[in-house]
Amino acid sequence: MSFGGQTPTIIVLKEGTDASQGKGQIISNIQACLAVQDTIRSTLGPYGGDLLLVDENGKQTITNDGATVMKLLDIVHPAAKILTDIARSQDAEVGDGTTSVVVLAGEVLKELKDHVEQGVSAQTIIKGLRRAGAMAVNKIEEIAVTTDGGKQRETLRRLAATAMSSKLIHRNADFFTKMVVDAVLSLDQDDLSEKLIGIKKITGGALQDSLFVNGVAFKKTFSYAGFEQQPKIFKDPKIVCLNVELELKSEKDNAEVRVDQVSEYQAIVDAEWQIIYNKMEALHATGAKVVLSKLPIGDLATQYFADRDIFCAGRVASEDLERVVQACGGSISSTCSNIQDNHLGTCERFEERQIGGERFNFFEGCPQAKTCTLVLRGGAEQFIAEVERSLHDAIMIVKRAIRNRNIVAGGGACEMEISAHLHRYADLDPSIPRKQQSIIKSFAKALEIIPRQLCDNAGFDATNILTQLRVEHRKGNVWAGVDFDNEGVRDNMAAFVWEPSLVKVNAIRAAVEAGCLVVSVDETISECQFSLCVP
């Protein structure tokens, strides 16, 4: 057979390779994404439930944090993994709204499924979707309110409270919002690295026993004999931070030393002892009362420091030592010789004290504290772990709000306003092609999943409340949202249900990208191994 004089190229797939393509493939991918959405949608909002996830090793995790759920779900379907990626990107970029972005992306795909089944071109769908997404982002930027810089702390507490409203700790929101805002404001405002907020978890006690330390606290490290003789409280101590091992150890690398007389062997032993004594004497000469090191501090050094009323701790975690330097000043030295005063840190008070069943070292009243520590208490490990995840979301929200002061109302108000705007735009703008009009309207309808799901999870009549919301937004009430206190509709901006506009913008952009990506894939080859045969 001739093909215009050219020899045809035949792609022969490896035996057993699964190849699917066409409209059926797109619908299959959408169905897989909807299965993921169904798993997570019940956790949305202040009345959302939690998921109990058990891994193959029997480890239990109780959470309603979208990023954590998506990470722990063992999703095999390649298209459904896209939802995991957008949840992770939302968590990295904003820190909150991870459940919302997965629910929204799933609903967008559900609405697009009808267009795919009707034979609308994938490129037409993608163009309409991108146009709708751009219009939605523009509308958010248009309606967003810039907060008053003079009431920054109060605004940040409101935003943190909204982020906590769907978490286990929402009953203690007043207690934790103050802790979160204090933690973020204690950081260097130019950097705002959340890694400098240390979070330590101690089982036992109540949530209100949690502590905010304007400095550094870490668990007592492994200690040798003589440690209990050391003082545990200092006022205005000098602190030296080391990356030096203060321990007698046998020679490394299989070193071999040949000696002819016992006196020569004794000279080697004496030299080894003299080396460590010189190090300890040099540290004592600095006047430091607290010696910290990343590497071990052995029993000889521990007893030496105890005899001279010096506290020491070896094997301090690298991140804890970095935070001590950030808070107390000084620097980490890799040698014990030639340590100057500017290499030493200080704080108003150092103390080792008991918290629950653990002993902790506290560095408080630090002169340049650009770091802090949150000590969390609670009855069960899983509960404290979820508290930590909840605080992470609130910390990220406060951090973003400091840099971006634009806010919108939550509780579905923002989504309903954008939905109403897109419906009006699609009907009235003659420049939009007819096929794209239906795509934009489908996207507008998909946005209503947020207030609808909030109502469903709270046990409200979703149909009735959504009807009221549509009427209010048609009247021009921009911030009309779900009223969780009275099962109705209210002005959520006046009710202080606030969210940074960045959360909504990022969620819409991620959902649009996920929708475009899934719709554009019309063929899957499960094993990317093939050979070319030219007859």
mmCIF file of C-alpha atoms in Angstrom, residues 354-511:
data_model
loop_
_atom_site.group_PDB
_atom_site.id
_atom_site.type_symbol
_atom_site.label_atom_id
_atom_site.label_comp_id
_atom_site.label_asym_id
_atom_site.label_seq_id
_atom_site.Cartn_x
_atom_site.Cartn_y
_atom_site.Cartn_z
ATOM 1 C CA GLN A 354 9.700 20.904 83.992
ATOM 2 C CA ILE A 355 6.719 20.936 81.614
ATOM 3 C CA GLY A 356 4.520 17.873 81.888
ATOM 4 C CA GLY A 357 6.780 14.847 81.728
ATOM 5 C CA GLU A 358 9.624 16.689 79.963
ATOM 6 C CA ARG A 359 12.330 19.123 80.990
ATOM 7 C CA PHE A 360 12.885 22.135 78.748
ATOM 8 C CA ASN A 361 15.623 24.761 78.453
ATOM 9 C CA PHE A 362 14.207 28.299 78.155
ATOM 10 C CA PHE A 363 16.039 31.362 76.825
ATOM 11 C CA GLU A 364 13.806 34.360 77.594
ATOM 12 C CA GLY A 365 14.138 38.134 77.368
ATOM 13 C CA CYS A 366 16.420 37.910 74.347
ATOM 14 C CA PRO A 367 17.771 41.310 73.191
ATOM 15 C CA GLN A 368 17.186 40.786 69.471
ATOM 16 C CA ALA A 369 14.557 38.070 69.522
ATOM 17 C CA LYS A 370 13.652 37.500 65.878
ATOM 18 C CA THR A 371 12.362 34.084 66.719
ATOM 19 C CA CYS A 372 9.927 32.520 69.173
ATOM 20 C CA THR A 373 8.695 29.139 70.374
ATOM 21 C CA LEU A 374 5.192 27.751 70.807
ATOM 22 C CA VAL A 375 4.945 24.953 73.394
ATOM 23 C CA LEU A 376 1.738 23.022 72.684
ATOM 24 C CA ARG A 377 -0.071 20.887 75.252
ATOM 25 C CA GLY A 378 -2.942 18.442 74.822
ATOM 26 C CA GLY A 379 -4.271 15.079 75.812
ATOM 27 C CA ALA A 380 -3.306 12.963 72.803
ATOM 28 C CA GLU A 381 -0.488 13.008 70.268
ATOM 29 C CA GLN A 382 -2.887 13.042 67.288
ATOM 30 C CA PHE A 383 -4.750 15.990 68.805
ATOM 31 C CA ILE A 384 -1.570 18.025 69.355
ATOM 32 C CA ALA A 385 -0.398 17.200 65.819
ATOM 33 C CA GLU A 386 -3.681 18.589 64.430
ATOM 34 C CA VAL A 387 -3.301 21.699 66.620
ATOM 35 C CA GLU A 388 0.140 22.199 65.068
ATOM 36 C CA ARG A 389 -1.314 21.926 61.533
ATOM 37 C CA SER A 390 -4.070 24.390 62.466
ATOM 38 C CA LEU A 391 -1.558 26.892 63.826
ATOM 39 C CA HIS A 392 0.560 26.501 60.682
ATOM 40 C CA ASP A 393 -2.415 27.575 58.545
ATOM 41 C CA ALA A 394 -3.114 30.574 60.794
ATOM 42 C CA ILE A 395 0.576 31.576 60.897
ATOM 43 C CA MET A 396 0.807 31.485 57.093
ATOM 44 C CA ILE A 397 -2.378 33.568 56.757
ATOM 45 C CA VAL A 398 -1.072 36.215 59.182
ATOM 46 C CA LYS A 399 2.290 36.219 57.438
ATOM 47 C CA ARG A 400 0.692 36.806 54.011
ATOM 48 C CA ALA A 401 -1.652 39.448 55.432
ATOM 49 C CA ILE A 402 1.278 41.513 56.736
ATOM 50 C CA ARG A 403 2.656 41.758 53.211
ATOM 51 C CA ASN A 404 -0.673 41.904 51.388
ATOM 52 C CA ARG A 405 -3.242 43.975 53.292
ATOM 53 C CA ASN A 406 -6.178 43.329 50.945
ATOM 54 C CA ILE A 407 -8.998 41.258 52.443
ATOM 55 C CA VAL A 408 -12.356 39.862 51.347
ATOM 56 C CA ALA A 409 -15.279 38.385 53.279
ATOM 57 C CA GLY A 410 -15.431 34.622 53.771
ATOM 58 C CA GLY A 411 -18.385 32.295 54.243
ATOM 59 C CA GLY A 412 -19.039 32.046 50.495
ATOM 60 C CA ALA A 413 -19.568 35.813 50.066
ATOM 61 C CA CYS A 414 -16.633 36.330 47.696
ATOM 62 C CA GLU A 415 -17.499 33.300 45.537
ATOM 63 C CA MET A 416 -21.160 34.324 45.211
ATOM 64 C CA GLU A 417 -20.212 37.866 44.171
ATOM 65 C CA ILE A 418 -17.825 36.558 41.497
ATOM 66 C CA SER A 419 -20.469 34.071 40.310
ATOM 67 C CA ALA A 420 -23.085 36.833 39.945
ATOM 68 C CA HIS A 421 -20.554 39.029 38.115
ATOM 69 C CA LEU A 422 -19.632 36.259 35.636
ATOM 70 C CA HIS A 423 -23.299 35.495 34.895
ATOM 71 C CA ARG A 424 -23.963 39.170 34.134
ATOM 72 C CA TYR A 425 -20.808 39.471 32.046
ATOM 73 C CA ALA A 426 -21.553 36.359 29.975
ATOM 74 C CA ASP A 427 -25.099 37.568 29.228
ATOM 75 C CA LEU A 428 -24.306 41.192 28.388
ATOM 76 C CA ASP A 429 -20.915 41.211 26.652
ATOM 77 C CA PRO A 430 -21.478 40.653 22.905
ATOM 78 C CA SER A 431 -17.756 40.158 22.255
ATOM 79 C CA ILE A 432 -17.768 36.730 23.942
ATOM 80 C CA PRO A 433 -18.269 33.831 21.490
ATOM 81 C CA ARG A 434 -21.432 31.829 22.202
ATOM 82 C CA LYS A 435 -19.591 28.626 23.128
ATOM 83 C CA GLN A 436 -17.341 30.485 25.567
ATOM 84 C CA GLN A 437 -20.419 32.051 27.170
ATOM 85 C CA SER A 438 -21.633 28.654 28.310
ATOM 86 C CA ILE A 439 -18.142 27.776 29.660
ATOM 87 C CA ILE A 440 -18.025 31.029 31.681
ATOM 88 C CA LYS A 441 -21.519 30.336 33.054
ATOM 89 C CA SER A 442 -20.461 26.816 34.007
ATOM 90 C CA PHE A 443 -17.456 28.235 35.885
ATOM 91 C CA ALA A 444 -19.762 30.737 37.619
ATOM 92 C CA LYS A 445 -22.049 27.891 38.687
ATOM 93 C CA ALA A 446 -19.054 25.880 39.944
ATOM 94 C CA LEU A 447 -18.067 28.730 42.298
ATOM 95 C CA GLU A 448 -21.351 28.195 44.168
ATOM 96 C CA ILE A 449 -20.026 24.867 45.472
ATOM 97 C CA ILE A 450 -18.194 26.699 48.298
ATOM 98 C CA PRO A 451 -21.300 28.211 50.013
ATOM 99 C CA ARG A 452 -23.341 25.114 49.101
ATOM 100 C CA GLN A 453 -20.839 22.750 50.710
ATOM 101 C CA LEU A 454 -20.519 25.026 53.756
ATOM 102 C CA CYS A 455 -24.295 24.765 54.214
ATOM 103 C CA ASP A 456 -24.372 20.994 53.654
ATOM 104 C CA ASN A 457 -21.620 20.409 56.222
ATOM 105 C CA ALA A 458 -23.410 22.637 58.746
ATOM 106 C CA GLY A 459 -26.737 20.828 58.207
ATOM 107 C CA PHE A 460 -28.434 23.901 56.724
ATOM 108 C CA ASP A 461 -30.935 24.012 53.854
ATOM 109 C CA ALA A 462 -28.427 24.744 51.099
ATOM 110 C CA THR A 463 -30.987 25.390 48.347
ATOM 111 C CA ASN A 464 -32.854 27.970 50.407
ATOM 112 C CA ILE A 465 -29.723 29.825 51.568
ATOM 113 C CA LEU A 466 -28.196 29.880 48.074
ATOM 114 C CA THR A 467 -31.436 31.352 46.707
ATOM 115 C CA GLN A 468 -31.264 34.101 49.338
ATOM 116 C CA LEU A 469 -27.590 34.730 48.522
ATOM 117 C CA ARG A 470 -28.316 35.081 44.789
ATOM 118 C CA VAL A 471 -31.045 37.636 45.572
ATOM 119 C CA GLU A 472 -28.772 39.624 47.928
ATOM 120 C CA HIS A 473 -25.907 39.755 45.442
ATOM 121 C CA ARG A 474 -28.263 40.774 42.645
ATOM 122 C CA LYS A 475 -29.322 43.677 44.885
ATOM 123 C CA GLY A 476 -25.661 44.706 45.192
ATOM 124 C CA ASN A 477 -24.889 43.365 48.681
ATOM 125 C CA VAL A 478 -21.292 42.401 47.824
ATOM 126 C CA TRP A 479 -20.402 40.741 51.137
ATOM 127 C CA ALA A 480 -23.571 38.699 51.697
ATOM 128 C CA GLY A 481 -22.493 35.247 52.887
ATOM 129 C CA VAL A 482 -23.635 32.283 54.962
ATOM 130 C CA ASP A 483 -24.596 33.098 58.559
ATOM 131 C CA PHE A 484 -23.458 30.089 60.604
ATOM 132 C CA ASP A 485 -24.849 31.474 63.872
ATOM 133 C CA ASN A 486 -28.462 31.922 62.789
ATOM 134 C CA GLU A 487 -28.729 29.646 59.689
ATOM 135 C CA GLY A 488 -29.287 32.417 57.224
ATOM 136 C CA VAL A 489 -27.569 35.213 55.316
ATOM 137 C CA ARG A 490 -25.569 38.153 56.688
ATOM 138 C CA ASP A 491 -22.907 40.727 55.809
ATOM 139 C CA ASN A 492 -19.781 38.713 56.572
ATOM 140 C CA MET A 493 -17.479 41.727 56.268
ATOM 141 C CA ALA A 494 -19.362 43.376 59.135
ATOM 142 C CA ALA A 495 -19.361 40.041 60.993
ATOM 143 C CA PHE A 496 -15.522 39.967 60.789
ATOM 144 C CA VAL A 497 -15.366 36.759 58.735
ATOM 145 C CA TRP A 498 -12.285 37.903 56.838
ATOM 146 C CA GLU A 499 -9.788 36.205 54.553
ATOM 147 C CA PRO A 500 -6.797 37.589 52.641
ATOM 148 C CA SER A 501 -7.734 38.151 48.989
ATOM 149 C CA LEU A 502 -4.577 36.205 48.109
ATOM 150 C CA VAL A 503 -6.247 32.972 49.316
ATOM 151 C CA LYS A 504 -9.120 33.377 46.837
ATOM 152 C CA VAL A 505 -6.927 34.540 43.949
ATOM 153 C CA ASN A 506 -4.539 31.625 44.334
ATOM 154 C CA ALA A 507 -7.377 29.097 44.727
ATOM 155 C CA ILE A 508 -9.126 30.279 41.526
ATOM 156 C CA ARG A 509 -5.901 30.304 39.527
ATOM 157 C CA ALA A 510 -4.969 26.810 40.716
ATOM 158 C CA ALA A 511 -8.479 25.444 39.991
#
